[in-house]
Short mmCIF file of C-alpha atoms and ligand atoms in Angstrom, two decimals:
data_model
loop_
_atom_site.label_atom_id
_atom_site.label_comp_id
_atom_site.label_asym_id
_atom_site.label_seq_id
_atom_site.Cartn_x
_atom_site.Cartn_y
_atom_site.Cartn_z
CA MET A 640 -11.42 11.94 -16.54
CA ASP A 641 -8.71 11.74 -19.22
CA LYS A 642 -5.40 13.42 -18.41
CA VAL A 643 -2.96 14.71 -21.02
CA VAL A 644 0.63 14.77 -19.74
CA LYS A 645 3.38 16.66 -21.57
CA LYS A 646 7.17 16.58 -21.37
CA ILE A 647 8.60 19.11 -18.93
CA THR A 648 11.50 21.23 -19.99
CA LYS A 649 13.10 21.93 -16.61
CA GLY A 650 13.93 19.83 -13.55
CA LEU A 651 11.67 19.27 -10.52
CA THR A 652 12.87 21.44 -7.64
CA GLY A 653 11.64 22.49 -4.19
CA THR A 654 10.31 20.96 -1.00
CA ILE A 655 7.12 18.93 -0.65
CA ILE A 656 5.29 17.27 2.22
CA ILE A 657 4.13 13.81 1.37
CA PRO A 658 0.54 12.87 2.38
CA PRO A 659 -0.33 10.27 5.02
CA ASP A 660 0.49 6.57 4.77
CA LYS A 661 -2.39 4.44 3.48
CA SER A 662 -1.45 1.22 5.30
CA ILE A 663 -1.05 3.00 8.65
CA SER A 664 -4.26 5.03 8.13
CA HIS A 665 -6.34 1.87 7.60
CA ARG A 666 -4.90 0.32 10.74
CA SER A 667 -5.43 3.46 12.82
CA ILE A 668 -9.20 3.32 12.18
CA MET A 669 -9.48 -0.44 12.64
CA PHE A 670 -7.48 -0.66 15.86
CA SER A 671 -8.96 2.50 17.43
CA SER A 672 -12.41 1.04 16.71
CA LEU A 673 -11.46 -2.01 18.80
CA ALA A 674 -10.08 0.09 21.69
CA LYS A 675 -12.53 1.14 24.40
CA GLY A 676 -12.55 4.95 24.77
CA ARG A 677 -11.46 8.00 22.77
CA SER A 678 -8.67 7.85 20.19
CA LEU A 679 -7.28 10.73 18.17
CA ILE A 680 -5.76 10.24 14.73
CA ASN A 681 -3.63 12.95 13.17
CA ASN A 682 -2.58 13.03 9.51
CA PHE A 683 -5.15 10.49 8.30
CA SER A 684 -5.17 9.70 4.55
CA ASN A 685 -8.20 10.99 2.69
CA GLY A 686 -7.64 8.57 -0.20
CA ALA A 687 -10.77 6.65 -1.19
CA ASP A 688 -9.40 3.34 0.20
CA CYS A 689 -9.03 4.72 3.72
CA LEU A 690 -12.44 6.41 3.49
CA SER A 691 -13.88 2.95 2.69
CA THR A 692 -12.39 1.66 5.95
CA MET A 693 -13.78 4.64 7.88
CA LYS A 694 -17.32 4.17 6.48
CA LEU A 695 -17.15 0.42 7.17
CA PHE A 696 -16.41 0.97 10.89
CA GLN A 697 -19.16 3.59 11.08
CA ASP A 698 -21.48 0.87 9.71
CA LEU A 699 -20.21 -1.30 12.60
CA GLY A 700 -21.45 1.31 15.08
CA VAL A 701 -18.18 3.14 15.84
CA GLU A 702 -18.44 6.93 16.33
CA ILE A 703 -15.91 8.54 13.99
CA THR A 704 -15.83 12.32 13.68
CA GLN A 705 -13.69 14.31 11.27
CA ILE A 706 -12.17 17.17 13.29
CA ASN A 707 -10.41 18.75 10.30
CA GLU A 708 -9.19 17.64 6.86
CA HIS A 709 -6.70 15.11 8.21
CA SER A 710 -7.70 14.53 11.88
CA LEU A 711 -10.28 12.15 13.27
CA GLU A 712 -11.71 11.51 16.70
CA ILE A 713 -12.90 7.97 17.33
CA PHE A 714 -15.09 6.92 20.21
CA SER A 715 -15.64 3.20 20.68
CA THR A 716 -17.28 1.04 23.34
CA GLY A 717 -14.58 -1.52 22.46
CA HIS A 718 -17.26 -3.65 20.80
CA LEU A 719 -18.56 -3.62 17.25
CA SER A 720 -22.31 -3.63 16.57
CA VAL A 721 -24.28 -5.83 14.20
CA PRO A 722 -24.18 -4.03 10.82
CA ASN A 723 -27.55 -3.57 9.14
CA THR A 724 -26.01 -3.45 5.68
CA PRO A 725 -23.37 -5.43 3.75
CA LEU A 726 -19.96 -3.80 4.28
CA ASN A 727 -18.42 -2.08 1.25
CA CYS A 728 -14.60 -2.32 0.93
CA GLY A 729 -14.55 -0.42 -2.39
CA ASN A 730 -11.22 -1.00 -4.22
CA SER A 731 -9.32 -1.81 -1.02
CA GLY A 732 -7.73 -5.24 -0.52
CA THR A 733 -6.33 -4.11 2.84
CA THR A 734 -9.84 -3.30 4.08
CA MET A 735 -11.29 -6.64 2.99
CA ARG A 736 -8.44 -8.87 4.14
CA LEU A 737 -7.83 -7.23 7.53
CA CYS A 738 -11.53 -6.86 8.30
CA SER A 739 -12.19 -10.53 7.54
CA GLY A 740 -9.81 -11.29 10.46
CA ILE A 741 -11.60 -8.85 12.75
CA LEU A 742 -15.12 -9.99 11.80
CA ALA A 743 -14.57 -13.77 11.80
CA GLY A 744 -14.52 -13.94 15.61
CA GLN A 745 -17.42 -11.54 16.36
CA GLY A 746 -20.73 -12.63 17.83
CA PHE A 747 -22.63 -11.59 14.66
CA ASN A 748 -22.69 -12.28 10.92
CA SER A 749 -21.44 -9.87 8.27
CA THR A 750 -20.80 -9.61 4.53
CA LEU A 751 -17.81 -7.91 2.90
CA TYR A 752 -17.98 -6.86 -0.74
CA GLY A 753 -15.96 -4.69 -3.13
CA ASP A 754 -15.77 -3.11 -6.58
CA GLU A 755 -15.07 -4.86 -9.90
CA SER A 756 -11.28 -4.98 -9.37
CA LEU A 757 -11.46 -6.16 -5.73
CA SER A 758 -14.07 -8.81 -6.63
CA LYS A 759 -11.47 -10.46 -8.90
CA ARG A 760 -8.71 -10.60 -6.27
CA PRO A 761 -7.84 -13.81 -4.36
CA MET A 762 -9.22 -14.20 -0.83
CA LYS A 763 -8.21 -17.85 -0.39
CA ARG A 764 -4.99 -16.61 1.25
CA VAL A 765 -7.05 -15.33 4.21
CA ILE A 766 -10.01 -17.73 4.09
CA LEU A 767 -7.89 -20.89 4.50
CA PRO A 768 -6.01 -19.83 7.66
CA LEU A 769 -9.14 -18.27 9.16
CA GLU A 770 -11.01 -21.55 8.60
CA GLN A 771 -8.18 -23.34 10.43
CA MET A 772 -8.90 -20.99 13.34
CA GLY A 773 -12.56 -22.07 13.31
CA ALA A 774 -14.02 -19.32 11.08
CA LYS A 775 -17.00 -19.89 8.79
CA ILE A 776 -16.77 -17.97 5.52
CA ASN A 777 -18.82 -18.41 2.35
CA SER A 778 -17.30 -16.93 -0.78
CA ASN A 779 -17.63 -16.89 -4.53
CA GLU A 780 -14.92 -19.50 -5.25
CA TYR A 781 -12.59 -17.80 -2.77
CA LYS A 782 -13.39 -14.32 -4.09
CA ALA A 783 -15.65 -11.57 -2.72
CA PRO A 784 -18.33 -11.23 -1.54
CA LEU A 785 -17.35 -12.88 1.73
CA GLU A 786 -20.24 -13.97 3.95
CA ILE A 787 -18.84 -14.35 7.44
CA THR A 788 -20.65 -16.26 10.18
CA GLY A 789 -19.20 -14.92 13.43
CA CYS A 790 -18.00 -17.73 15.72
CA PRO A 791 -15.41 -18.46 18.44
CA LEU A 792 -11.84 -18.81 17.13
CA HIS A 793 -8.77 -20.62 18.43
CA GLY A 794 -5.08 -19.87 17.86
CA ILE A 795 -3.02 -21.66 15.18
CA ASP A 796 0.62 -21.87 14.18
CA TYR A 797 0.45 -20.79 10.52
CA LYS A 798 3.26 -20.97 7.96
CA SER A 799 2.21 -18.59 5.24
CA PRO A 800 3.29 -19.55 1.71
CA ILE A 801 3.56 -15.85 0.79
CA ALA A 802 5.10 -12.78 2.39
CA SER A 803 1.97 -10.66 2.73
CA ALA A 804 1.24 -8.08 5.41
CA GLN A 805 -2.44 -8.35 4.58
CA VAL A 806 -2.47 -12.09 5.32
CA LYS A 807 -0.26 -11.67 8.41
CA SER A 808 -2.40 -8.82 9.76
CA CYS A 809 -5.65 -10.71 9.11
CA ILE A 810 -4.41 -13.65 11.19
CA LEU A 811 -3.01 -11.44 13.96
CA LEU A 812 -6.32 -9.57 14.21
CA ALA A 813 -8.22 -12.86 14.38
CA GLY A 814 -5.67 -13.97 17.02
CA LEU A 815 -6.45 -10.88 19.13
CA ASN A 816 -9.88 -12.42 19.72
CA ALA A 817 -9.01 -16.15 19.71
CA GLU A 818 -8.40 -18.67 22.51
CA GLY A 819 -4.73 -19.61 22.92
CA ILE A 820 -1.70 -18.39 21.04
CA THR A 821 -1.66 -17.46 17.36
CA THR A 822 1.65 -17.62 15.49
CA ILE A 823 2.37 -16.69 11.90
CA THR A 824 5.62 -17.22 10.00
CA GLU A 825 6.21 -15.85 6.51
CA PRO A 826 8.97 -16.62 3.99
CA TYR A 827 10.25 -13.00 4.05
CA LYS A 828 9.33 -10.23 6.45
CA SER A 829 6.46 -8.09 5.15
CA ARG A 830 5.54 -4.60 6.44
CA ASN A 831 5.03 -4.63 10.22
CA HIS A 832 2.73 -1.64 10.81
CA THR A 833 0.18 -3.92 12.49
CA GLU A 834 2.75 -5.19 14.99
CA ILE A 835 4.07 -1.67 15.71
CA MET A 836 0.64 -0.10 16.17
CA LEU A 837 -0.76 -2.94 18.29
CA GLN A 838 2.32 -2.72 20.55
CA TYR A 839 1.88 1.08 20.73
CA MET A 840 -1.71 0.39 21.86
CA GLY A 841 -0.55 -1.93 24.66
CA VAL A 842 -0.89 -5.37 23.05
CA PRO A 843 1.96 -7.77 23.88
CA ILE A 844 3.37 -9.12 20.63
CA GLU A 845 6.46 -11.23 20.06
CA GLU A 846 8.24 -10.38 16.82
CA ASN A 847 11.16 -12.59 15.85
CA ASP A 848 12.48 -12.13 12.32
CA CYS A 849 9.71 -13.60 10.09
CA THR A 850 7.58 -14.98 12.97
CA VAL A 851 4.99 -13.06 14.99
CA LYS A 852 3.02 -14.27 18.04
CA ILE A 853 -0.11 -12.78 19.59
CA GLN A 854 -2.84 -13.76 22.05
CA LYS A 855 -6.24 -12.48 23.15
CA SER A 856 -5.72 -8.88 24.32
CA GLU A 857 -7.42 -5.54 24.91
CA LEU A 858 -6.28 -2.39 23.09
CA GLU A 859 -5.75 1.02 24.73
CA PRO A 860 -7.01 4.09 22.85
CA LYS A 861 -4.18 6.45 21.83
CA VAL A 862 -3.18 9.55 19.92
CA ILE A 863 -1.80 8.23 16.62
CA ASN A 864 0.32 10.51 14.40
CA ILE A 865 0.58 8.99 10.93
CA ALA A 866 3.76 9.26 8.84
CA GLY A 867 3.86 10.29 5.18
CA ASP A 868 3.52 7.43 2.67
CA ILE A 869 6.79 6.21 1.13
CA SER A 870 4.71 4.50 -1.58
CA SER A 871 3.36 7.96 -2.57
CA ALA A 872 6.83 9.51 -2.21
CA ALA A 873 8.09 6.88 -4.69
CA TYR A 874 6.61 8.77 -7.69
CA PHE A 875 8.52 11.92 -6.69
CA ILE A 876 11.71 10.00 -5.91
CA VAL A 877 11.69 8.38 -9.35
CA ALA A 878 10.64 11.56 -11.17
CA ALA A 879 13.52 13.51 -9.59
CA LEU A 880 16.02 10.75 -10.45
CA ILE A 881 15.05 10.52 -14.14
CA ILE A 882 14.19 14.14 -15.05
CA PRO A 883 17.39 16.14 -15.71
CA ASN A 884 18.28 19.00 -13.30
CA SER A 885 15.88 17.84 -10.56
CA ASP A 886 16.71 18.33 -6.88
CA LEU A 887 13.89 17.66 -4.42
CA ILE A 888 13.33 17.49 -0.67
CA ILE A 889 10.46 15.25 0.41
CA LYS A 890 9.43 15.80 4.03
CA ASN A 891 7.81 13.58 6.65
CA VAL A 892 8.24 10.23 4.88
CA GLY A 893 7.66 6.96 6.75
CA LEU A 894 10.98 5.08 6.86
CA ASN A 895 9.93 1.80 8.46
CA PRO A 896 12.67 -0.62 7.28
CA THR A 897 10.01 -3.04 5.98
CA ARG A 898 8.99 -0.33 3.48
CA THR A 899 12.28 1.27 2.41
CA GLY A 900 13.19 -1.19 -0.36
CA ILE A 901 12.96 1.60 -2.93
CA ILE A 902 15.70 3.58 -1.15
CA ASP A 903 18.01 0.54 -1.25
CA ILE A 904 17.29 0.04 -4.96
CA VAL A 905 18.00 3.67 -5.80
CA LYS A 906 21.36 3.29 -4.02
CA ARG A 907 21.98 -0.04 -5.81
CA MET A 908 21.36 1.76 -9.13
CA GLY A 909 23.82 4.51 -8.18
CA GLY A 910 21.23 7.26 -7.63
CA PHE A 911 21.66 10.23 -5.27
CA ILE A 912 19.35 9.83 -2.27
CA GLU A 913 19.94 11.13 1.26
CA ILE A 914 17.95 10.74 4.48
CA LEU A 915 17.77 13.84 6.67
CA ASP A 916 16.46 14.31 10.21
CA GLU A 917 15.44 10.74 11.11
CA ARG A 918 12.96 10.58 14.02
CA ILE A 919 10.23 8.35 15.60
CA SER A 920 6.48 9.09 15.47
CA SER A 921 3.89 6.80 17.15
CA GLY A 922 6.42 3.96 17.06
CA GLU A 923 7.29 4.41 13.36
CA LYS A 924 10.57 5.75 11.96
CA ILE A 925 10.16 8.88 9.78
CA GLY A 926 12.47 11.39 8.10
CA ASP A 927 13.04 13.69 5.14
CA ILE A 928 14.51 12.57 1.82
CA ARG A 929 16.69 14.53 -0.61
CA VAL A 930 16.91 13.14 -4.13
CA LYS A 931 18.64 14.46 -7.27
CA TYR A 932 18.78 13.62 -10.97
CA SER A 933 21.35 10.82 -11.42
CA ASP A 934 22.97 8.49 -13.91
CA LEU A 935 21.44 5.12 -13.03
CA GLN A 936 22.70 1.58 -13.69
CA GLY A 937 20.52 -1.51 -14.05
CA CYS A 938 20.45 -3.99 -11.12
CA ASN A 939 18.77 -7.17 -9.84
CA ILE A 940 15.70 -6.92 -7.58
CA LYS A 941 14.49 -10.17 -5.99
CA GLY A 942 13.76 -12.29 -2.88
CA ASP A 943 13.46 -10.31 0.34
CA ASP A 944 13.63 -7.02 -1.61
CA ILE A 945 10.16 -7.69 -2.99
CA PRO A 946 7.82 -7.29 0.04
CA ARG A 947 9.78 -4.13 0.97
CA LEU A 948 8.86 -2.41 -2.31
CA ILE A 949 5.93 -4.40 -3.71
CA ASP A 950 3.70 -1.37 -4.38
CA GLU A 951 6.58 0.64 -5.89
CA LEU A 952 7.42 -1.93 -8.61
CA PRO A 953 5.44 -0.21 -11.41
CA VAL A 954 7.33 3.06 -10.91
CA ILE A 955 10.62 1.19 -10.27
CA ALA A 956 10.09 -0.52 -13.67
CA LEU A 957 9.78 2.96 -15.19
CA MET A 958 12.98 4.04 -13.40
CA ALA A 959 14.76 0.97 -14.83
CA THR A 960 13.88 2.06 -18.39
CA GLN A 961 16.11 5.11 -17.70
CA ALA A 962 19.02 3.10 -16.22
CA THR A 963 21.92 1.94 -18.38
CA GLY A 964 22.02 -1.85 -18.78
CA THR A 965 19.60 -4.55 -17.71
CA THR A 966 17.38 -4.63 -14.64
CA VAL A 967 15.94 -8.02 -13.70
CA ILE A 968 12.99 -8.07 -11.30
CA SER A 969 12.06 -11.57 -10.10
CA ASP A 970 10.11 -13.34 -7.29
CA ALA A 971 7.31 -10.78 -7.76
CA GLN A 972 4.55 -13.09 -9.03
CA ASP A 973 2.11 -11.61 -6.46
CA LEU A 974 2.19 -8.42 -8.55
CA ARG A 975 -0.27 -10.22 -10.84
CA LYS A 976 -2.81 -10.23 -7.98
CA LYS A 977 -2.87 -6.50 -7.24
CA GLU A 978 -5.48 -3.95 -8.38
CA SER A 979 -4.52 -5.04 -11.92
CA ASP A 980 -2.13 -7.77 -13.17
CA ARG A 981 0.74 -5.32 -12.82
CA ILE A 982 3.31 -7.52 -14.59
CA SER A 983 1.25 -7.50 -17.74
CA THR A 984 -0.27 -3.99 -17.50
CA VAL A 985 3.09 -2.30 -16.74
CA THR A 986 4.90 -4.22 -19.51
CA ASN A 987 2.28 -3.43 -22.15
CA GLY A 988 1.77 0.19 -21.06
CA LEU A 989 5.45 1.17 -20.88
CA ASN A 990 6.39 -0.79 -24.04
CA SER A 991 3.66 1.07 -25.97
CA ILE A 992 5.46 4.37 -25.25
CA GLY A 993 8.96 3.16 -26.15
CA ALA A 994 10.30 1.03 -23.26
CA GLU A 995 12.00 -2.36 -23.78
CA ILE A 996 10.50 -4.65 -21.17
CA GLU A 997 10.18 -8.42 -21.39
CA GLU A 998 7.36 -9.86 -19.29
CA GLN A 999 8.38 -12.78 -17.05
CA ASN A 1000 6.12 -15.05 -15.04
CA ASP A 1001 7.42 -13.51 -11.80
CA GLY A 1002 8.63 -10.09 -12.91
CA PHE A 1003 10.34 -8.16 -15.70
CA ILE A 1004 13.58 -7.91 -17.68
CA ILE A 1005 14.07 -4.25 -18.51
CA ASN A 1006 16.68 -2.97 -20.95
CA GLY A 1007 17.80 0.65 -20.68
CA LYS A 1008 18.31 3.36 -21.27
CA THR A 1009 15.41 3.85 -23.68
CA ASN A 1010 14.03 7.02 -25.16
CA LEU A 1011 10.33 7.27 -24.24
CA ILE A 1012 8.47 8.39 -27.35
CA GLY A 1013 4.93 8.63 -25.96
CA GLY A 1014 2.14 9.74 -28.28
CA LYS A 1015 -0.24 7.06 -26.98
CA GLU A 1016 -3.43 6.62 -24.94
CA LEU A 1017 -2.96 4.47 -21.83
CA ASP A 1018 -5.56 2.53 -19.82
CA VAL A 1019 -5.16 2.24 -16.05
CA PHE A 1020 -7.46 -0.78 -15.42
CA HIS A 1021 -8.89 0.64 -12.14
CA ASP A 1022 -5.32 0.75 -10.79
CA HIS A 1023 -4.16 3.95 -9.05
CA ARG A 1024 -0.47 2.98 -9.18
CA LEU A 1025 -0.56 2.61 -12.97
CA ALA A 1026 -2.15 6.07 -13.31
CA MET A 1027 0.64 7.67 -11.22
CA THR A 1028 3.44 5.71 -12.95
CA TYR A 1029 2.19 6.80 -16.39
CA TYR A 1030 1.97 10.42 -15.23
CA VAL A 1031 5.68 10.36 -14.28
CA ALA A 1032 6.50 8.65 -17.61
CA GLY A 1033 4.55 11.37 -19.45
CA LEU A 1034 6.81 14.07 -17.98
CA LEU A 1035 9.68 12.45 -19.88
CA CYS A 1036 8.00 11.37 -23.15
CA ASP A 1037 8.86 13.22 -26.39
CA ASN A 1038 5.18 13.35 -27.36
CA GLU A 1039 2.27 13.91 -25.00
CA ILE A 1040 0.39 10.89 -23.64
CA LEU A 1041 -3.25 10.60 -22.61
CA ILE A 1042 -4.03 8.66 -19.43
CA LYS A 1043 -7.60 7.38 -19.38
CA GLU A 1044 -9.63 7.41 -16.14
CA PHE A 1045 -6.87 9.29 -14.32
CA GLU A 1046 -9.30 9.82 -11.42
CA TRP A 1047 -8.20 6.41 -10.05
CA VAL A 1048 -5.27 8.26 -8.38
CA LYS A 1049 -7.82 9.28 -5.70
CA ILE A 1050 -7.69 5.73 -4.31
CA SER A 1051 -4.47 6.53 -2.45
CA PHE A 1052 -3.34 10.04 -3.37
CA PRO A 1053 -5.94 12.72 -4.19
CA GLU A 1054 -3.31 15.50 -3.90
CA PHE A 1055 -0.97 13.84 -6.45
CA GLU A 1056 -1.24 16.32 -9.32
CA LYS A 1057 -1.39 19.42 -7.12
CA ILE A 1058 1.91 18.44 -5.48
CA PHE A 1059 3.54 17.77 -8.87
CA ASP A 1060 2.32 21.17 -10.12
CA SER A 1061 4.02 22.84 -7.12
CA ILE A 1062 7.50 21.62 -8.17
CA LYS A 1063 7.31 21.77 -11.96
C1 S3P B 1464 -0.64 -3.67 2.38
C2 S3P B 1464 0.13 -4.74 2.07
C3 S3P B 1464 0.58 -5.07 0.70
C4 S3P B 1464 0.41 -3.90 -0.25
C5 S3P B 1464 -0.90 -3.21 -0.06
C6 S3P B 1464 -1.06 -2.70 1.36
C7 S3P B 1464 -1.05 -3.47 3.78
O1 S3P B 1464 -0.15 -6.17 0.23
O2 S3P B 1464 0.53 -4.34 -1.59
O3 S3P B 1464 -1.00 -2.10 -0.96
O4 S3P B 1464 -1.50 -2.36 4.12
O5 S3P B 1464 -0.93 -4.42 4.56
P1 S3P B 1464 0.35 -7.66 0.54
O6 S3P B 1464 0.75 -7.67 1.94
O7 S3P B 1464 -0.78 -8.59 0.28
O8 S3P B 1464 1.50 -7.87 -0.41
#
C-alpha cells in the first residue's frame, strides 16, 4: 500500500497513549511459556513481530488465549512440546535470536525460519556462543533457517564483541536451562528487559554493570503489565520537536534507562522535553513525556549512547537534518545489520528529499538545518522504522512524498497513522 504524505500547516498538539513495547511483549510470551501455570499479560503489542512470537509458542504447545485486544492469558505446563512444523519468526530478529537460546537446550529438534529480510540477517552472533555451550545448530552460512538439534547445555563465561540485547538474552535463556553458571559481558550495557522480567518472575540474576550471571532456574507465572514503547514514541517526540507550534503529551512510555538514549540526545540538542509522573510497572520504569517544538543544535552521538537508542537512529538522523550545525553519529555499524542496512537506506532516502547526510562506515555526518523539498517516491526495503521515519519527514516536506509499501509499519506499530491523525 503506497502512502502519500503532505506537509502539515499547524503544529501537533494534544495527548496520546503510546502502544505497548515490542521488546517487552516478546519476552512476556516467551518467559510465561516457560513458567508452569497461568500468566496474564496486559497491554501486549499487536504488531506483527510479537504475533509471530505468539504463534511460535502456540506451535510449541503453549495455550495462549487472547482475552481482549491487548490482553493474553497463557497456560503452560512449564515444558515446550515437539513442534510438528518449522517455526516461523516472520520479520523478527528478536524472535529468532531469543528462541534459538530457548530451543538449543530442549529435548527435541526444531527449525527456525523467517522472511526475506530476516533470512539475510547475521545469526553467527548467537550460533557461536550457543555452540560453546554445547548446542548443535545447522545454518545457511550462519543465516536462517536454523536447524537446531536439542541437546544438554553447559554454562560459559562469554565476552560478547557487540552490545546486543538479542545476543545477551539468547545466552541468558540458554543459561536458564544449562548446567553450571552462565556469564555474559558486553562492551556497553544493552537493554535489560530480559534481566528485569526474569527477576520479576523469581529467577536469581546477578547484574553488574555490563556483566550478567544466571544459572538453571524455574520461572513463576505472573501478571505482566507492559509499558508503552519508547521506540514508537520516538516518531512523535521528533515530529513535535521539528514541526513548528507543536506541544504534545505522550503517556505511559517505558523509561528504562537502557532505552532512554533519545531523551538524552534531545536534551543534548537543546530540545524541550520533560518527564512527568514517573512510576514503576512490573519492574520497569514508566512515565509521561511532554515535548515541544524547539530550536535544535547538532551534537555528537557515539559509544555507550548507541545501544540506548539503536532503533531510534533513523528518526534521530531526520531530527538532525533540522538542527543547526553538524551532528556526527558514530560507533553504529550494527545499524547495517537491521531490517535493512539503515546507514545506507536512511542516507539515500533522506538525501533524495533534500537532506545533507554523508554516509560513514559506522554512522552518519549530518549537516543542518536543511529545507526538506520532498516530491519523491521512497522505498522502505521491508523496514518498518524507515516507513515511520519517512512519514514524519513527509509532514515537513514542501512537496508531498509517496512512501511505497507503507504497510510495513504493522511490524511494530499498526496504530501509527491513526495516532498521528488524532493530533494533526
Ligand atoms: C531488541 C534489541 C535490539 C533492537 C531490536 C530489539 C530486543 O537489537 O535493535 O529491535 O528486543 O532485544 P540488538 O540487541 O541486536 O541491537
